Short mmCIF file of C-alpha atoms and ligand atoms in Angstrom, two decimals:
data_model
loop_
_atom_site.label_atom_id
_atom_site.label_comp_id
_atom_site.label_asym_id
_atom_site.label_seq_id
_atom_site.Cartn_x
_atom_site.Cartn_y
_atom_site.Cartn_z
CA MET H 3 -25.20 4.64 -17.58
CA SER H 4 -24.48 5.43 -13.97
CA GLN H 5 -21.47 7.67 -13.42
CA VAL H 6 -19.75 8.45 -10.12
CA ALA H 7 -16.39 10.03 -9.33
CA PHE H 8 -13.85 9.96 -6.50
CA ARG H 9 -11.57 12.85 -5.59
CA ALA H 10 -8.22 12.12 -3.88
CA ASP H 11 -4.54 11.77 -4.70
CA LEU H 12 -4.34 8.87 -7.18
CA PHE H 13 -1.52 6.41 -7.60
CA HIS H 14 -1.18 3.30 -9.76
CA MET H 15 1.54 1.17 -11.35
CA THR H 16 1.08 0.65 -15.07
CA ASP H 17 4.20 -1.43 -15.73
CA ASP H 18 7.06 -3.25 -14.00
CA PRO H 19 9.55 -0.63 -12.76
CA ALA H 20 12.35 -3.19 -12.99
CA LEU H 21 11.77 -3.26 -16.77
CA VAL H 22 10.96 0.31 -17.71
CA GLY H 23 12.15 2.39 -14.74
CA ALA H 24 9.98 3.84 -12.00
CA LYS H 25 9.15 7.06 -13.84
CA ASP H 26 7.55 5.27 -16.79
CA ALA H 27 5.96 2.56 -14.67
CA CYS H 28 3.75 4.65 -12.41
CA GLY H 29 1.08 7.30 -12.51
CA TYR H 30 0.74 9.75 -9.63
CA ILE H 31 -1.92 12.45 -9.75
CA PRO H 32 -2.15 14.76 -6.75
CA ASP H 33 -5.73 16.01 -6.34
CA GLY H 34 -6.98 13.61 -8.98
CA LEU H 35 -10.37 12.36 -10.06
CA LEU H 36 -11.26 8.74 -10.73
CA VAL H 37 -14.39 8.54 -12.86
CA VAL H 38 -16.33 5.28 -12.75
CA GLU H 39 -19.14 4.26 -15.06
CA ASP H 40 -21.18 1.11 -14.42
CA GLY H 41 -18.38 -0.34 -12.29
CA PHE H 42 -15.59 0.32 -14.81
CA VAL H 43 -12.90 3.00 -14.89
CA LYS H 44 -14.08 5.67 -17.29
CA ALA H 45 -11.34 8.26 -16.85
CA VAL H 46 -8.49 9.19 -14.56
CA GLY H 47 -6.79 12.58 -14.37
CA SER H 48 -6.46 15.77 -12.41
CA TYR H 49 -9.57 17.11 -10.71
CA ASP H 50 -9.25 20.43 -12.48
CA ALA H 51 -9.10 18.82 -15.90
CA LEU H 52 -11.82 16.20 -15.42
CA ALA H 53 -14.42 17.91 -13.23
CA PRO H 54 -15.79 20.05 -16.10
CA THR H 55 -16.22 16.92 -18.27
CA LEU H 56 -18.49 15.07 -15.83
CA LYS H 57 -22.08 14.39 -16.78
CA ASP H 58 -24.63 16.59 -15.03
CA GLY H 59 -25.52 15.21 -11.62
CA THR H 60 -22.42 12.99 -11.25
CA GLU H 61 -21.85 12.44 -7.55
CA ILE H 62 -18.29 13.16 -6.41
CA THR H 63 -17.11 11.31 -3.27
CA ASP H 64 -14.53 13.45 -1.53
CA HIS H 65 -11.50 11.55 -0.23
CA ARG H 66 -9.18 14.57 -0.38
CA GLY H 67 -6.04 14.18 1.72
CA LYS H 68 -6.07 10.42 1.18
CA LEU H 69 -4.47 8.24 -1.48
CA ILE H 70 -6.47 6.02 -3.85
CA THR H 71 -4.68 2.99 -5.32
CA PRO H 72 -5.92 -0.12 -7.13
CA GLY H 73 -7.19 -2.85 -4.78
CA PHE H 74 -4.53 -5.30 -3.68
CA ILE H 75 -4.28 -8.73 -5.29
CA ASP H 76 -3.27 -11.66 -3.08
CA THR H 77 -1.83 -14.38 -5.32
CA HIS H 78 -1.79 -17.15 -2.71
CA ILE H 79 -3.96 -17.62 0.37
CA HIS H 80 -5.75 -20.50 2.18
CA PHE H 81 -9.21 -19.55 3.42
CA PRO H 82 -9.60 -22.65 5.65
CA GLN H 83 -6.50 -21.80 7.69
CA LEU H 84 -8.10 -18.90 9.55
CA ASP H 85 -8.47 -20.70 12.83
CA MET H 86 -4.90 -21.95 13.03
CA ILE H 87 -2.98 -18.91 11.78
CA ALA H 88 -0.05 -18.26 14.19
CA SER H 89 0.48 -21.90 15.24
CA TYR H 90 3.73 -22.34 17.09
CA GLY H 91 7.02 -24.02 16.45
CA GLU H 92 6.98 -26.20 13.32
CA GLN H 93 8.39 -26.13 9.82
CA LEU H 94 6.25 -27.01 6.81
CA LEU H 95 5.73 -30.80 6.94
CA ASP H 96 5.15 -31.02 10.72
CA TRP H 97 3.06 -27.84 10.64
CA LEU H 98 0.78 -29.47 8.03
CA GLU H 99 0.37 -32.68 10.08
CA ARG H 100 0.05 -31.09 13.49
CA TYR H 101 -2.10 -28.01 12.81
CA THR H 102 -3.29 -27.70 9.23
CA PHE H 103 -4.86 -31.00 8.25
CA PRO H 104 -6.89 -31.32 11.50
CA GLU H 105 -8.25 -27.81 10.97
CA GLU H 106 -9.07 -28.43 7.32
CA ALA H 107 -10.98 -31.60 8.28
CA LYS H 108 -13.61 -29.33 9.87
CA PHE H 109 -14.62 -28.08 6.42
CA ALA H 110 -16.61 -31.23 5.83
CA SER H 111 -19.28 -29.18 7.61
CA GLU H 112 -21.13 -26.80 5.27
CA ALA H 113 -22.03 -24.51 8.15
CA HIS H 114 -18.41 -24.24 9.27
CA ALA H 115 -17.29 -23.56 5.71
CA ALA H 116 -19.91 -20.84 5.21
CA ASP H 117 -19.03 -19.12 8.47
CA ALA H 118 -15.29 -19.18 7.70
CA ALA H 119 -15.85 -17.97 4.11
CA ASP H 120 -17.84 -14.98 5.28
CA PHE H 121 -15.22 -14.00 7.85
CA PHE H 122 -12.44 -14.53 5.33
CA ILE H 123 -14.01 -12.28 2.69
CA ARG H 124 -14.55 -9.51 5.25
CA GLU H 125 -10.93 -9.83 6.34
CA LEU H 126 -9.72 -9.54 2.74
CA LEU H 127 -11.80 -6.44 2.13
CA SER H 128 -10.81 -4.73 5.38
CA SER H 129 -7.17 -5.34 4.44
CA GLY H 130 -7.69 -3.72 1.04
CA THR H 131 -7.54 -6.96 -0.95
CA THR H 132 -10.11 -7.02 -3.74
CA SER H 133 -8.90 -10.10 -5.65
CA ALA H 134 -7.21 -13.32 -4.54
CA LEU H 135 -6.22 -16.79 -5.65
CA VAL H 136 -7.61 -19.00 -2.90
CA TYR H 137 -6.91 -22.53 -1.71
CA CYS H 138 -9.93 -24.34 -0.32
CA THR H 139 -9.91 -27.74 1.39
CA VAL H 140 -10.43 -31.11 -0.24
CA HIS H 141 -14.19 -30.73 0.40
CA ARG H 142 -16.23 -29.35 -2.47
CA GLN H 143 -18.49 -27.57 0.03
CA SER H 144 -15.53 -25.41 1.03
CA VAL H 145 -15.21 -24.23 -2.58
CA GLU H 146 -18.94 -23.57 -2.84
CA ALA H 147 -18.77 -21.55 0.39
CA ILE H 148 -16.00 -19.23 -0.77
CA PHE H 149 -17.48 -18.74 -4.23
CA ASP H 150 -20.92 -17.97 -2.78
CA ALA H 151 -19.44 -15.42 -0.35
CA ALA H 152 -17.33 -13.75 -3.08
CA TYR H 153 -20.19 -13.71 -5.58
CA ALA H 154 -22.41 -11.95 -3.05
CA ARG H 155 -19.87 -9.05 -3.02
CA ASN H 156 -19.20 -9.16 -6.79
CA MET H 157 -15.48 -9.87 -6.18
CA ARG H 158 -12.97 -11.15 -8.71
CA ILE H 159 -11.90 -14.28 -6.84
CA VAL H 160 -10.25 -17.42 -8.22
CA ALA H 161 -10.44 -20.55 -6.09
CA GLY H 162 -10.25 -24.31 -6.29
CA LYS H 163 -10.62 -27.55 -4.40
CA SER H 164 -7.38 -28.84 -2.92
CA LEU H 165 -6.48 -32.14 -4.62
CA MET H 166 -4.85 -34.58 -2.18
CA ASP H 167 -5.24 -38.34 -2.57
CA ARG H 168 -2.14 -39.71 -0.82
CA ASN H 169 0.17 -39.14 2.16
CA VAL H 170 -2.46 -37.19 4.09
CA PRO H 171 -4.93 -38.19 6.86
CA ASP H 172 -8.16 -39.95 5.81
CA ALA H 173 -10.33 -37.00 6.82
CA VAL H 174 -8.72 -34.78 4.17
CA ARG H 175 -8.04 -37.34 1.47
CA ASP H 176 -9.94 -37.69 -1.82
CA THR H 177 -9.48 -40.00 -4.80
CA ALA H 178 -8.25 -39.25 -8.30
CA GLU H 179 -11.64 -39.90 -9.94
CA GLY H 180 -13.61 -38.17 -7.18
CA SER H 181 -11.48 -35.05 -7.42
CA ASP H 182 -11.83 -34.96 -11.20
CA ARG H 183 -15.60 -35.16 -10.88
CA ASP H 184 -15.64 -32.39 -8.24
CA ASN H 185 -13.41 -30.18 -10.37
CA ARG H 186 -15.66 -30.61 -13.39
CA ASP H 187 -18.84 -29.92 -11.41
CA LEU H 188 -17.33 -26.86 -9.76
CA ILE H 189 -16.07 -25.44 -13.06
CA ALA H 190 -19.53 -25.90 -14.57
CA ALA H 191 -21.20 -24.24 -11.59
CA TYR H 192 -18.85 -21.32 -10.88
CA HIS H 193 -16.18 -20.63 -13.51
CA GLY H 194 -17.20 -17.39 -15.24
CA LYS H 195 -20.17 -16.81 -12.92
CA GLY H 196 -20.01 -13.05 -12.23
CA ARG H 197 -16.33 -12.36 -11.64
CA LEU H 198 -15.44 -15.82 -10.30
CA GLY H 199 -12.80 -18.09 -11.79
CA TYR H 200 -11.62 -21.62 -11.14
CA ALA H 201 -8.12 -22.89 -10.38
CA ILE H 202 -7.16 -26.56 -10.54
CA THR H 203 -5.34 -26.87 -7.22
CA PRO H 204 -3.12 -29.89 -6.49
CA ARG H 205 -2.04 -29.55 -2.81
CA PHE H 206 1.61 -30.25 -3.68
CA ALA H 207 3.29 -33.13 -5.49
CA PRO H 208 3.79 -35.34 -2.38
CA ALA H 209 0.03 -35.32 -1.67
CA CYS H 210 -1.12 -36.22 -5.19
CA SER H 211 -0.88 -39.56 -6.99
CA ASP H 212 0.29 -39.77 -10.60
CA GLU H 213 -3.27 -40.54 -11.60
CA GLN H 214 -4.59 -37.43 -9.87
CA LEU H 215 -1.94 -35.20 -11.47
CA THR H 216 -2.60 -36.77 -14.88
CA LEU H 217 -6.31 -35.97 -14.63
CA ALA H 218 -5.50 -32.45 -13.40
CA GLY H 219 -3.23 -31.83 -16.42
CA LYS H 220 -5.87 -33.17 -18.79
CA LEU H 221 -8.56 -30.95 -17.32
CA LEU H 222 -6.28 -27.90 -17.49
CA ALA H 223 -5.70 -28.57 -21.19
CA GLU H 224 -9.46 -28.73 -21.78
CA HIS H 225 -10.04 -25.19 -20.46
CA ASP H 226 -8.06 -22.29 -21.83
CA ASP H 227 -8.91 -19.84 -19.08
CA VAL H 228 -8.82 -21.96 -15.92
CA LEU H 229 -5.75 -21.46 -13.69
CA MET H 230 -3.47 -24.06 -12.07
CA HIS H 231 -2.38 -23.29 -8.49
CA THR H 232 0.04 -25.26 -6.34
CA HIS H 233 3.06 -25.14 -4.01
CA LEU H 234 6.65 -25.51 -5.24
CA SER H 235 10.07 -25.69 -3.65
CA GLU H 236 9.18 -24.18 -0.29
CA ASN H 237 11.10 -26.25 2.25
CA THR H 238 14.23 -28.39 1.96
CA ALA H 239 12.66 -31.46 3.64
CA GLU H 240 9.75 -31.18 1.21
CA ILE H 241 12.18 -31.05 -1.73
CA ASP H 242 14.06 -34.14 -0.46
CA TRP H 243 10.73 -35.97 -0.21
CA VAL H 244 9.80 -35.03 -3.79
CA ARG H 245 13.21 -36.30 -4.96
CA GLU H 246 12.53 -39.66 -3.25
CA LEU H 247 9.04 -39.90 -4.75
CA TYR H 248 10.14 -38.88 -8.25
CA PRO H 249 13.77 -40.05 -8.74
CA GLU H 250 13.35 -39.82 -12.51
CA ALA H 251 12.35 -36.12 -12.50
CA LYS H 252 15.03 -33.51 -13.28
CA ASN H 253 13.89 -31.34 -10.40
CA TYR H 254 10.74 -30.43 -8.42
CA LEU H 255 9.29 -28.23 -11.18
CA ASP H 256 9.79 -31.04 -13.68
CA VAL H 257 7.32 -33.18 -11.71
CA TYR H 258 4.53 -30.71 -12.49
CA ASP H 259 5.85 -30.17 -16.01
CA ARG H 260 5.58 -33.89 -16.83
CA PHE H 261 1.87 -33.83 -16.00
CA GLY H 262 1.13 -30.77 -18.18
CA LEU H 263 0.75 -28.50 -15.17
CA LEU H 264 3.41 -25.96 -16.13
CA THR H 265 1.63 -23.42 -18.35
CA ASN H 266 1.15 -19.67 -18.71
CA ARG H 267 -1.89 -20.07 -16.44
CA SER H 268 0.06 -21.80 -13.64
CA VAL H 269 0.83 -20.10 -10.33
CA PHE H 270 3.43 -21.63 -8.02
CA ALA H 271 3.63 -20.47 -4.41
CA HIS H 272 7.04 -19.96 -2.77
CA CYS H 273 9.74 -21.14 -5.25
CA ILE H 274 12.42 -20.36 -2.68
CA HIS H 275 14.93 -23.03 -3.63
CA LEU H 276 14.62 -23.12 -7.44
CA ASP H 277 17.80 -23.64 -9.45
CA GLY H 278 18.63 -21.77 -12.66
CA GLU H 279 17.17 -24.48 -14.87
CA GLU H 280 13.85 -24.28 -13.03
CA PHE H 281 13.72 -20.47 -13.33
CA GLN H 282 14.50 -20.86 -17.04
CA ARG H 283 11.64 -23.34 -17.57
CA MET H 284 9.25 -21.11 -15.61
CA ALA H 285 10.17 -18.21 -17.89
CA GLU H 286 9.77 -20.30 -21.08
CA ALA H 287 6.36 -21.48 -19.94
CA ASP H 288 5.36 -17.93 -18.83
CA ALA H 289 4.25 -19.35 -15.47
CA ALA H 290 4.01 -17.20 -12.33
CA ILE H 291 5.46 -17.22 -8.84
CA SER H 292 3.64 -16.13 -5.70
CA TYR H 293 6.18 -14.57 -3.33
CA CYS H 294 4.99 -15.11 0.25
CA PRO H 295 7.50 -13.49 2.62
CA THR H 296 5.54 -13.55 5.90
CA SER H 297 4.95 -17.29 5.45
CA ASN H 298 8.51 -18.02 4.37
CA LEU H 299 9.86 -16.32 7.48
CA PHE H 300 7.23 -17.76 9.82
CA LEU H 301 7.81 -21.39 8.76
CA GLY H 302 11.56 -20.84 8.51
CA SER H 303 11.38 -21.91 4.86
CA GLY H 304 13.99 -19.53 3.43
CA LEU H 305 14.52 -16.31 1.50
CA PHE H 306 12.95 -15.97 -1.95
CA ASN H 307 15.29 -14.55 -4.59
CA LEU H 308 13.30 -11.84 -6.39
CA ARG H 309 16.33 -10.66 -8.36
CA GLU H 310 16.75 -14.10 -9.85
CA ALA H 311 13.10 -14.15 -10.92
CA GLU H 312 13.60 -10.71 -12.51
CA LYS H 313 16.76 -11.89 -14.24
CA TYR H 314 14.93 -14.79 -15.89
CA GLY H 315 11.83 -12.69 -16.58
CA VAL H 316 9.40 -14.77 -14.51
CA LYS H 317 6.09 -13.17 -13.52
CA VAL H 318 5.81 -12.57 -9.76
CA GLY H 319 2.97 -11.46 -7.48
CA LEU H 320 2.74 -11.17 -3.70
CA GLY H 321 0.92 -13.74 -1.58
CA THR H 322 0.03 -13.67 2.09
CA ASP H 323 -0.26 -17.48 2.36
CA VAL H 324 -2.46 -17.16 5.44
CA GLY H 325 -2.38 -19.27 7.67
CA ALA H 326 1.36 -19.98 7.30
CA GLY H 327 1.54 -16.28 6.51
CA THR H 328 0.91 -14.09 9.52
CA SER H 329 -1.14 -11.25 8.04
CA PHE H 330 -3.93 -10.63 5.55
CA SER H 331 -2.45 -7.23 4.80
CA LEU H 332 -0.51 -6.80 1.56
CA LEU H 333 1.03 -3.68 3.16
CA GLU H 334 2.51 -5.85 5.91
CA THR H 335 3.52 -8.37 3.26
CA MET H 336 5.41 -5.62 1.37
CA ASN H 337 7.17 -4.82 4.63
CA GLU H 338 8.46 -8.39 5.03
CA ALA H 339 9.23 -8.64 1.31
CA TYR H 340 11.51 -5.64 1.65
CA LYS H 341 13.38 -7.25 4.56
CA VAL H 342 13.78 -10.59 2.77
CA CYS H 343 15.25 -8.77 -0.26
CA HIS H 344 17.58 -6.89 2.09
CA LEU H 345 18.83 -10.20 3.49
CA ARG H 346 19.32 -11.39 -0.11
CA GLY H 347 21.50 -8.33 -0.69
CA HIS H 348 19.27 -6.07 -2.76
CA ARG H 349 16.79 -3.23 -2.33
CA LEU H 350 13.11 -3.69 -3.02
CA ASP H 351 11.94 -0.22 -3.99
CA PRO H 352 8.40 0.87 -3.06
CA PHE H 353 7.27 1.18 -6.69
CA LYS H 354 8.15 -2.46 -7.23
CA SER H 355 6.38 -3.42 -3.99
CA PHE H 356 3.18 -1.68 -5.06
CA TYR H 357 3.55 -3.18 -8.53
CA LEU H 358 3.82 -6.70 -7.06
CA ALA H 359 0.72 -6.09 -4.92
CA THR H 360 -1.40 -4.74 -7.80
CA LEU H 361 -0.62 -5.06 -11.54
CA GLY H 362 2.12 -7.68 -11.00
CA GLY H 363 -0.38 -9.83 -9.11
CA ALA H 364 -2.97 -9.27 -11.83
CA LYS H 365 -0.48 -10.44 -14.48
CA ALA H 366 0.42 -13.48 -12.37
CA LEU H 367 -3.28 -14.41 -12.23
CA ASN H 368 -3.90 -13.63 -15.92
CA MET H 369 -6.37 -10.90 -15.07
CA ALA H 370 -4.36 -7.81 -16.01
CA ASP H 371 -6.81 -7.04 -18.80
CA LYS H 372 -9.46 -6.57 -16.11
CA VAL H 373 -7.85 -5.23 -12.92
CA GLY H 374 -4.53 -4.04 -11.47
CA ASP H 375 -4.42 -0.38 -12.53
CA PHE H 376 -6.69 2.49 -13.56
CA THR H 377 -6.51 2.13 -17.33
CA PRO H 378 -9.96 3.15 -18.65
CA GLY H 379 -12.07 0.07 -19.29
CA LYS H 380 -10.74 -1.87 -16.32
CA GLU H 381 -12.97 -2.87 -13.43
CA ALA H 382 -13.03 -0.22 -10.72
CA ASP H 383 -11.61 -2.12 -7.74
CA PHE H 384 -9.76 0.38 -5.56
CA ILE H 385 -8.86 1.33 -2.02
CA VAL H 386 -8.44 4.52 -0.06
CA LEU H 387 -5.31 4.75 2.08
CA ASP H 388 -5.34 7.08 5.07
CA ARG H 389 -2.08 8.92 5.73
CA ALA H 390 -3.29 9.66 9.26
CA ALA H 391 -4.46 6.13 10.13
CA THR H 392 -2.28 6.00 13.23
CA PRO H 393 -0.57 8.81 15.18
CA LEU H 394 2.88 7.48 14.26
CA LEU H 395 2.04 7.22 10.55
CA GLU H 396 0.59 10.74 10.58
CA ARG H 397 3.64 12.13 12.36
CA ARG H 398 6.12 10.33 10.09
CA LEU H 399 4.33 11.39 6.92
CA LYS H 400 4.34 15.07 7.89
CA ASN H 401 8.06 14.72 7.34
CA THR H 402 7.61 13.38 3.79
CA SER H 403 7.18 15.12 0.48
CA GLU H 404 7.99 12.65 -2.30
CA ILE H 405 5.66 9.89 -3.53
CA ASP H 406 8.30 7.16 -3.26
CA GLU H 407 8.89 8.01 0.38
CA LEU H 408 5.15 8.12 1.08
CA LEU H 409 4.72 4.66 -0.47
CA PHE H 410 7.68 3.25 1.39
CA VAL H 411 6.50 4.54 4.76
CA LEU H 412 2.97 3.24 4.07
CA SER H 413 4.46 -0.19 3.32
CA MET H 414 6.56 -0.18 6.50
CA LEU H 415 4.03 1.24 8.96
CA GLY H 416 0.75 0.36 7.23
CA ASP H 417 -1.71 -2.46 7.86
CA ASP H 418 -5.49 -2.90 7.78
CA ARG H 419 -5.90 0.31 9.82
CA THR H 420 -4.47 2.23 6.86
CA VAL H 421 -7.29 1.12 4.55
CA SER H 422 -10.16 3.54 5.15
CA HIS H 423 -12.41 2.33 2.30
CA THR H 424 -12.48 -0.58 -0.12
CA TYR H 425 -14.44 -0.42 -3.39
CA VAL H 426 -15.34 -3.36 -5.61
CA ALA H 427 -16.56 -2.52 -9.12
CA GLY H 428 -17.18 1.03 -7.96
CA GLU H 429 -19.25 0.01 -4.91
CA CYS H 430 -18.04 0.67 -1.37
CA VAL H 431 -17.81 -2.72 0.38
CA HIS H 432 -15.76 -1.75 3.43
CA THR H 433 -15.44 1.38 5.52
CA ARG H 434 -13.08 1.48 8.46
CA ASP H 435 -15.41 3.56 10.66
N1 GUN L 508 2.48 -27.07 1.02
C1 GUN L 508 1.44 -27.93 0.97
N2 GUN L 508 0.37 -27.45 1.65
C2 GUN L 508 0.74 -26.26 2.15
C3 GUN L 508 0.05 -25.27 2.94
O1 GUN L 508 -1.08 -25.41 3.32
N3 GUN L 508 0.77 -24.15 3.24
C4 GUN L 508 2.04 -23.95 2.81
N4 GUN L 508 2.67 -22.83 3.15
N5 GUN L 508 2.70 -24.86 2.08
C5 GUN L 508 2.06 -26.00 1.75
ZN1 ZN L 509 0.17 -22.08 0.73
#
């Protein structure tokens, strides 16, 4: 048994503050100790209480003055959109045609996919993101590339091949049978390998034939721990198009529902324009929403209604949605999430923000039994946040005494510079210096 320990201020969310109140939803331990054994959380508590209980010879890494939190969980991101992040001027459907599909076509090359996957994983880790639900391209080699890169760092990553057999350019189009074969091969090769998981990933309803969605639903039903990951109700022109393609469906969500794709393992990105009936169905099915504020603002898609999701009791996590999103940083994503909620007329408190970025994301991805907080037995994925990462942050935080204010300022002024170390299963995989 190898035991190590980390000394710092510790903070984690153990429940949804909107349900139980902030006081009962978080744990804050000034001068705490996080004890890790064989990559799992062994104990968490004050330094004074835990130090005498350590096994002889346990190495203590000293991060005093900094704040340790669980690693961030990004519930929606596209690894092949690295090279066209920040592309000017379009809303969703034109942005896909003009920038996204041509870039994704390059992932037919294994070498290109491997290079992008390596960069992408480094970018996640330097931003403090230790788990993510990842879109690949239509090419199976893109999925192999991201899984190989994540496996090499022992990360808990869920990914899947983008299914798209109609209404897209030839270079990024597959077929229903071909995609089913690829999905099955990829599940056999990667699902459950180390900490990797598979997600059946239809691009969005307009890009998938009925046959492709039927096969996707069938495959989902065959595996009780594979996720389903897609886009839903992001842009009004997209919704009009879905209505034309599926006049018989009650609404956009109903299209996925009819194919067996609405389950408690389904994650839907965006969900900006859902009506009450759709929220109700999402709640009944125990499906999850990925809230992607930087993307929703960048593409001019609209303002997600977090209060409505809370009212119906739908699981929500945060997503960056790079490359429609403009940052890998979940801290910057919390910043934009706060502003979107403000425009919707309510306050997003910092406990809820940190919940969405950690345990809320873990629940959305059905991995809350493994990551998301520091409950003993969970995998020790965590990050070290530096209060003095920038002169402005340091100056502002000298004027702060309460934990909620510290968290709020970190979420407004923080970014990848704030993350001084990232640990995956107890191993340091990124240091800022
Ligand atoms: N809908 C279908 N594909 C995409 C994509 O790549 N990004 C976003 N934001 N929405 C989509
Ligand atoms: Zn997306």
